[in-house]
């Protein structure tokens, strides 16, 4: 006979959540795969992602400035890609 106890609820620190969300956001990485890796439901991962997105709403995004040859028709314009 197997006795099943109450499953302990895990507590994730903000740093752990952010690291997992960042890992799931990498190009070519499946969010479902990351969720399985940490034994969490994919919906939990998406909830954390939404939470962090709402916290940073209105924040500045990182920008990479590239040196490009000037073109006459591009003078004075900024190209966002």
mmCIF file of N, CA and C in Angstrom:
data_model
loop_
_atom_site.group_PDB
_atom_site.id
_atom_site.type_symbol
_atom_site.label_atom_id
_atom_site.label_comp_id
_atom_site.label_asym_id
_atom_site.label_seq_id
_atom_site.Cartn_x
_atom_site.Cartn_y
_atom_site.Cartn_z
ATOM 1 N N UNK A 1 0.843 -1.174 0.000
ATOM 2 C CA UNK A 1 0.000 0.000 0.000
ATOM 3 C C UNK A 1 0.894 1.246 0.000
ATOM 4 N N UNK A 2 0.547 2.202 -0.822
ATOM 5 C CA UNK A 2 1.305 3.440 -0.921
ATOM 6 C C UNK A 2 0.512 4.562 -0.279
ATOM 7 N N UNK A 3 1.145 5.295 0.598
ATOM 8 C CA UNK A 3 0.493 6.412 1.270
ATOM 9 C C UNK A 3 0.942 7.687 0.583
ATOM 10 N N UNK A 4 -0.022 8.428 0.119
ATOM 11 C CA UNK A 4 0.280 9.682 -0.571
ATOM 12 C C UNK A 4 0.053 10.841 0.392
ATOM 13 N N UNK A 5 1.061 11.646 0.551
ATOM 14 C CA UNK A 5 0.930 12.817 1.411
ATOM 15 C C UNK A 5 0.531 14.035 0.605
ATOM 16 N N UNK A 6 0.318 15.105 1.303
ATOM 17 C CA UNK A 6 -0.027 16.345 0.639
ATOM 18 C C UNK A 6 1.207 16.885 -0.069
ATOM 19 N N UNK A 7 1.062 17.230 -1.331
ATOM 20 C CA UNK A 7 2.195 17.756 -2.086
ATOM 21 C C UNK A 7 2.536 19.153 -1.582
ATOM 22 N N UNK A 8 3.818 19.391 -1.363
ATOM 23 C CA UNK A 8 4.283 20.683 -0.880
ATOM 24 C C UNK A 8 4.262 21.700 -2.016
ATOM 25 N N UNK A 9 3.740 22.842 -1.741
ATOM 26 C CA UNK A 9 3.701 23.916 -2.738
ATOM 27 C C UNK A 9 5.082 24.555 -2.833
ATOM 28 N N UNK A 10 5.569 24.654 -4.063
ATOM 29 C CA UNK A 10 6.885 25.257 -4.264
ATOM 30 C C UNK A 10 6.780 26.767 -4.280
ATOM 31 N N UNK A 11 7.815 27.399 -3.811
ATOM 32 C CA UNK A 11 7.904 28.865 -3.842
ATOM 33 C C UNK A 11 9.069 29.232 -4.739
ATOM 34 N N UNK A 12 8.809 30.082 -5.712
ATOM 35 C CA UNK A 12 9.843 30.521 -6.647
ATOM 36 C C UNK A 12 10.186 31.964 -6.323
ATOM 37 N N UNK A 13 11.463 32.265 -6.217
ATOM 38 C CA UNK A 13 11.875 33.649 -5.993
ATOM 39 C C UNK A 13 11.680 34.435 -7.290
ATOM 40 N N UNK A 14 11.666 35.745 -7.174
ATOM 41 C CA UNK A 14 11.511 36.604 -8.351
ATOM 42 C C UNK A 14 12.674 36.369 -9.314
ATOM 43 N N UNK A 15 13.881 36.189 -8.769
ATOM 44 C CA UNK A 15 15.053 35.946 -9.619
ATOM 45 C C UNK A 15 14.914 34.631 -10.392
ATOM 46 N N UNK A 16 14.413 33.586 -9.711
ATOM 47 C CA UNK A 16 14.222 32.290 -10.386
ATOM 48 C C UNK A 16 13.176 32.405 -11.494
ATOM 49 N N UNK A 17 12.074 33.073 -11.187
ATOM 50 C CA UNK A 17 11.017 33.257 -12.194
ATOM 51 C C UNK A 17 11.559 34.004 -13.405
ATOM 52 N N UNK A 18 12.289 35.087 -13.136
ATOM 53 C CA UNK A 18 12.827 35.902 -14.227
ATOM 54 C C UNK A 18 13.809 35.089 -15.076
ATOM 55 N N UNK A 19 14.642 34.268 -14.441
ATOM 56 C CA UNK A 19 15.600 33.426 -15.169
ATOM 57 C C UNK A 19 14.876 32.413 -16.050
ATOM 58 N N UNK A 20 13.804 31.808 -15.525
ATOM 59 C CA UNK A 20 13.042 30.818 -16.295
ATOM 60 C C UNK A 20 12.325 31.491 -17.464
ATOM 61 N N UNK A 21 11.726 32.651 -17.219
ATOM 62 C CA UNK A 21 11.039 33.386 -18.284
ATOM 63 C C UNK A 21 12.036 33.806 -19.361
ATOM 64 N N UNK A 22 13.209 34.269 -18.947
ATOM 65 C CA UNK A 22 14.240 34.667 -19.904
ATOM 66 C C UNK A 22 14.675 33.478 -20.745
ATOM 67 N N UNK A 23 14.857 32.335 -20.100
ATOM 68 C CA UNK A 23 15.248 31.127 -20.828
ATOM 69 C C UNK A 23 14.189 30.755 -21.862
ATOM 70 N N UNK A 24 12.929 30.853 -21.488
ATOM 71 C CA UNK A 24 11.837 30.489 -22.399
ATOM 72 C C UNK A 24 11.678 31.493 -23.534
ATOM 73 N N UNK A 25 12.252 32.677 -23.390
ATOM 74 C CA UNK A 25 12.124 33.722 -24.404
ATOM 75 C C UNK A 25 13.232 33.688 -25.450
ATOM 76 N N UNK A 26 14.199 32.793 -25.291
ATOM 77 C CA UNK A 26 15.310 32.707 -26.228
ATOM 78 C C UNK A 26 14.832 32.176 -27.582
ATOM 79 N N UNK A 27 15.387 32.688 -28.671
ATOM 80 C CA UNK A 27 15.001 32.206 -30.000
ATOM 81 C C UNK A 27 15.247 30.697 -30.127
ATOM 82 N N UNK A 28 14.274 29.999 -30.675
ATOM 83 C CA UNK A 28 14.406 28.570 -30.921
ATOM 84 C C UNK A 28 14.108 27.693 -29.715
ATOM 85 N N UNK A 29 13.755 28.300 -28.580
ATOM 86 C CA UNK A 29 13.456 27.536 -27.371
ATOM 87 C C UNK A 29 11.940 27.481 -27.185
ATOM 88 N N UNK A 30 11.427 26.297 -26.942
ATOM 89 C CA UNK A 30 10.000 26.098 -26.724
ATOM 90 C C UNK A 30 9.641 26.394 -25.269
ATOM 91 N N UNK A 31 8.639 27.229 -25.067
ATOM 92 C CA UNK A 31 8.185 27.538 -23.709
ATOM 93 C C UNK A 31 7.683 26.273 -23.015
ATOM 94 N N UNK A 32 7.041 25.390 -23.748
ATOM 95 C CA UNK A 32 6.557 24.140 -23.156
ATOM 96 C C UNK A 32 7.718 23.268 -22.692
ATOM 97 N N UNK A 33 8.799 23.254 -23.470
ATOM 98 C CA UNK A 33 9.983 22.483 -23.082
ATOM 99 C C UNK A 33 10.575 23.025 -21.793
ATOM 100 N N UNK A 34 10.675 24.349 -21.688
ATOM 101 C CA UNK A 34 11.219 24.971 -20.477
ATOM 102 C C UNK A 34 10.307 24.666 -19.289
ATOM 103 N N UNK A 35 9.007 24.726 -19.487
ATOM 104 C CA UNK A 35 8.064 24.419 -18.403
ATOM 105 C C UNK A 35 8.269 22.982 -17.915
ATOM 106 N N UNK A 36 8.400 22.039 -18.832
ATOM 107 C CA UNK A 36 8.637 20.648 -18.434
ATOM 108 C C UNK A 36 9.962 20.503 -17.694
ATOM 109 N N UNK A 37 10.969 21.227 -18.148
ATOM 110 C CA UNK A 37 12.290 21.157 -17.524
ATOM 111 C C UNK A 37 12.239 21.548 -16.049
ATOM 112 N N UNK A 38 11.419 22.550 -15.725
ATOM 113 C CA UNK A 38 11.306 23.021 -14.346
ATOM 114 C C UNK A 38 10.082 22.451 -13.625
ATOM 115 N N UNK A 39 9.402 21.527 -14.293
ATOM 116 C CA UNK A 39 8.232 20.857 -13.717
ATOM 117 C C UNK A 39 7.151 21.845 -13.284
ATOM 118 N N UNK A 40 6.851 22.776 -14.200
ATOM 119 C CA UNK A 40 5.755 23.719 -13.976
ATOM 120 C C UNK A 40 4.807 23.627 -15.166
ATOM 121 N N UNK A 41 3.596 24.069 -14.976
ATOM 122 C CA UNK A 41 2.624 24.083 -16.065
ATOM 123 C C UNK A 41 2.982 25.214 -17.034
ATOM 124 N N UNK A 42 2.816 24.990 -18.340
ATOM 125 C CA UNK A 42 3.082 26.070 -19.293
ATOM 126 C C UNK A 42 2.279 27.337 -18.970
ATOM 127 N N UNK A 43 1.069 27.159 -18.473
ATOM 128 C CA UNK A 43 0.251 28.334 -18.131
ATOM 129 C C UNK A 43 0.904 29.158 -17.023
ATOM 130 N N UNK A 44 1.613 28.489 -16.105
ATOM 131 C CA UNK A 44 2.319 29.213 -15.050
ATOM 132 C C UNK A 44 3.437 30.061 -15.642
ATOM 133 N N UNK A 45 4.152 29.484 -16.589
ATOM 134 C CA UNK A 45 5.229 30.210 -17.255
ATOM 135 C C UNK A 45 4.677 31.430 -17.995
ATOM 136 N N UNK A 46 3.568 31.256 -18.686
ATOM 137 C CA UNK A 46 2.971 32.380 -19.411
ATOM 138 C C UNK A 46 2.445 33.449 -18.450
ATOM 139 N N UNK A 47 1.962 33.032 -17.272
ATOM 140 C CA UNK A 47 1.517 34.005 -16.260
ATOM 141 C C UNK A 47 2.691 34.832 -15.755
ATOM 142 N N UNK A 48 3.823 34.161 -15.501
ATOM 143 C CA UNK A 48 5.019 34.891 -15.066
ATOM 144 C C UNK A 48 5.470 35.850 -16.149
ATOM 145 N N UNK A 49 5.433 35.401 -17.402
ATOM 146 C CA UNK A 49 5.845 36.267 -18.518
ATOM 147 C C UNK A 49 4.979 37.513 -18.565
ATOM 148 N N UNK A 50 3.674 37.329 -18.419
ATOM 149 C CA UNK A 50 2.743 38.455 -18.431
ATOM 150 C C UNK A 50 3.022 39.391 -17.252
ATOM 151 N N UNK A 51 3.284 38.814 -16.085
ATOM 152 C CA UNK A 51 3.585 39.606 -14.889
ATOM 153 C C UNK A 51 4.797 40.500 -15.124
ATOM 154 N N UNK A 52 5.864 39.947 -15.671
ATOM 155 C CA UNK A 52 7.072 40.740 -15.905
ATOM 156 C C UNK A 52 6.853 41.766 -17.013
ATOM 157 N N UNK A 53 6.059 41.416 -18.015
ATOM 158 C CA UNK A 53 5.770 42.358 -19.096
ATOM 159 C C UNK A 53 5.008 43.561 -18.544
ATOM 160 N N UNK A 54 4.042 43.317 -17.642
ATOM 161 C CA UNK A 54 3.258 44.410 -17.062
ATOM 162 C C UNK A 54 4.116 45.290 -16.165
ATOM 163 N N UNK A 55 5.080 44.678 -15.465
ATOM 164 C CA UNK A 55 5.977 45.449 -14.599
ATOM 165 C C UNK A 55 6.850 46.401 -15.401
ATOM 166 N N UNK A 56 7.212 45.995 -16.608
ATOM 167 C CA UNK A 56 8.123 46.810 -17.413
ATOM 168 C C UNK A 56 7.382 47.656 -18.445
ATOM 169 N N UNK A 57 6.056 47.659 -18.409
ATOM 170 C CA UNK A 57 5.292 48.457 -19.370
ATOM 171 C C UNK A 57 5.686 49.922 -19.221
ATOM 172 N N UNK A 58 5.980 50.543 -20.326
ATOM 173 C CA UNK A 58 6.381 51.939 -20.314
ATOM 174 C C UNK A 58 7.870 52.145 -20.084
ATOM 175 N N UNK A 59 8.576 51.060 -19.852
ATOM 176 C CA UNK A 59 10.029 51.161 -19.656
ATOM 177 C C UNK A 59 10.717 51.287 -21.002
ATOM 178 N N UNK A 60 11.941 51.695 -20.949
ATOM 179 C CA UNK A 60 12.730 51.782 -22.164
ATOM 180 C C UNK A 60 13.187 50.397 -22.580
ATOM 181 N N UNK A 61 13.281 50.169 -23.854
ATOM 182 C CA UNK A 61 13.766 48.908 -24.389
ATOM 183 C C UNK A 61 15.219 49.071 -24.794
ATOM 184 N N UNK A 62 15.989 47.991 -24.736
ATOM 185 C CA UNK A 62 17.385 48.099 -25.158
ATOM 186 C C UNK A 62 17.481 48.395 -26.652
ATOM 187 N N UNK A 63 18.453 49.205 -27.022
ATOM 188 C CA UNK A 63 18.631 49.606 -28.415
ATOM 189 C C UNK A 63 20.065 49.328 -28.826
ATOM 190 N N UNK A 64 20.229 48.819 -30.028
ATOM 191 C CA UNK A 64 21.556 48.594 -30.586
ATOM 192 C C UNK A 64 21.739 49.592 -31.722
ATOM 193 N N UNK A 65 22.804 50.374 -31.650
ATOM 194 C CA UNK A 65 23.075 51.371 -32.676
ATOM 195 C C UNK A 65 24.147 50.807 -33.602
ATOM 196 N N UNK A 66 23.836 50.787 -34.884
ATOM 197 C CA UNK A 66 24.785 50.293 -35.876
ATOM 198 C C UNK A 66 25.263 51.449 -36.736
ATOM 199 N N UNK A 67 26.508 51.379 -37.086
ATOM 200 C CA UNK A 67 27.077 52.371 -37.990
ATOM 201 C C UNK A 67 26.754 51.932 -39.418
ATOM 202 N N UNK A 68 26.109 52.772 -40.158
ATOM 203 C CA UNK A 68 25.770 52.445 -41.550
ATOM 204 C C UNK A 68 26.216 53.575 -42.461
ATOM 205 N N UNK A 69 26.470 53.209 -43.682
ATOM 206 C CA UNK A 69 26.831 54.227 -44.679
ATOM 207 C C UNK A 69 25.623 55.122 -44.902
ATOM 208 N N UNK A 70 25.865 56.416 -44.945
ATOM 209 C CA UNK A 70 24.757 57.357 -45.147
ATOM 210 C C UNK A 70 24.262 57.304 -46.586
ATOM 211 N N UNK A 71 22.969 57.311 -46.695
ATOM 212 C CA UNK A 71 22.344 57.381 -48.014
ATOM 213 C C UNK A 71 21.630 58.721 -48.089
ATOM 214 N N UNK A 72 21.646 59.315 -49.233
ATOM 215 C CA UNK A 72 21.054 60.651 -49.402
ATOM 216 C C UNK A 72 19.585 60.676 -48.985
ATOM 217 N N UNK A 73 18.835 59.608 -49.311
ATOM 218 C CA UNK A 73 17.403 59.610 -48.991
ATOM 219 C C UNK A 73 17.142 59.231 -47.523
ATOM 220 N N UNK A 74 18.181 58.831 -46.766
ATOM 221 C CA UNK A 74 17.999 58.439 -45.369
ATOM 222 C C UNK A 74 18.432 59.552 -44.403
ATOM 223 N N UNK A 75 18.944 60.650 -44.906
ATOM 224 C CA UNK A 75 19.416 61.741 -44.046
ATOM 225 C C UNK A 75 18.286 62.194 -43.113
ATOM 226 N N UNK A 76 18.602 62.249 -41.808
ATOM 227 C CA UNK A 76 17.652 62.763 -40.855
ATOM 228 C C UNK A 76 16.580 61.800 -40.412
ATOM 229 N N UNK A 77 16.645 60.544 -40.870
ATOM 230 C CA UNK A 77 15.627 59.569 -40.472
ATOM 231 C C UNK A 77 16.245 58.505 -39.598
ATOM 232 N N UNK A 78 15.415 57.909 -38.769
ATOM 233 C CA UNK A 78 15.845 56.801 -37.920
ATOM 234 C C UNK A 78 15.105 55.560 -38.372
ATOM 235 N N UNK A 79 15.846 54.497 -38.596
ATOM 236 C CA UNK A 79 15.263 53.218 -39.029
ATOM 237 C C UNK A 79 15.217 52.273 -37.832
ATOM 238 N N UNK A 80 14.019 51.802 -37.490
ATOM 239 C CA UNK A 80 13.845 50.863 -36.380
ATOM 240 C C UNK A 80 13.536 49.507 -36.969
ATOM 241 N N UNK A 81 14.377 48.517 -36.612
ATOM 242 C CA UNK A 81 14.154 47.167 -37.136
ATOM 243 C C UNK A 81 13.954 46.194 -36.025
#
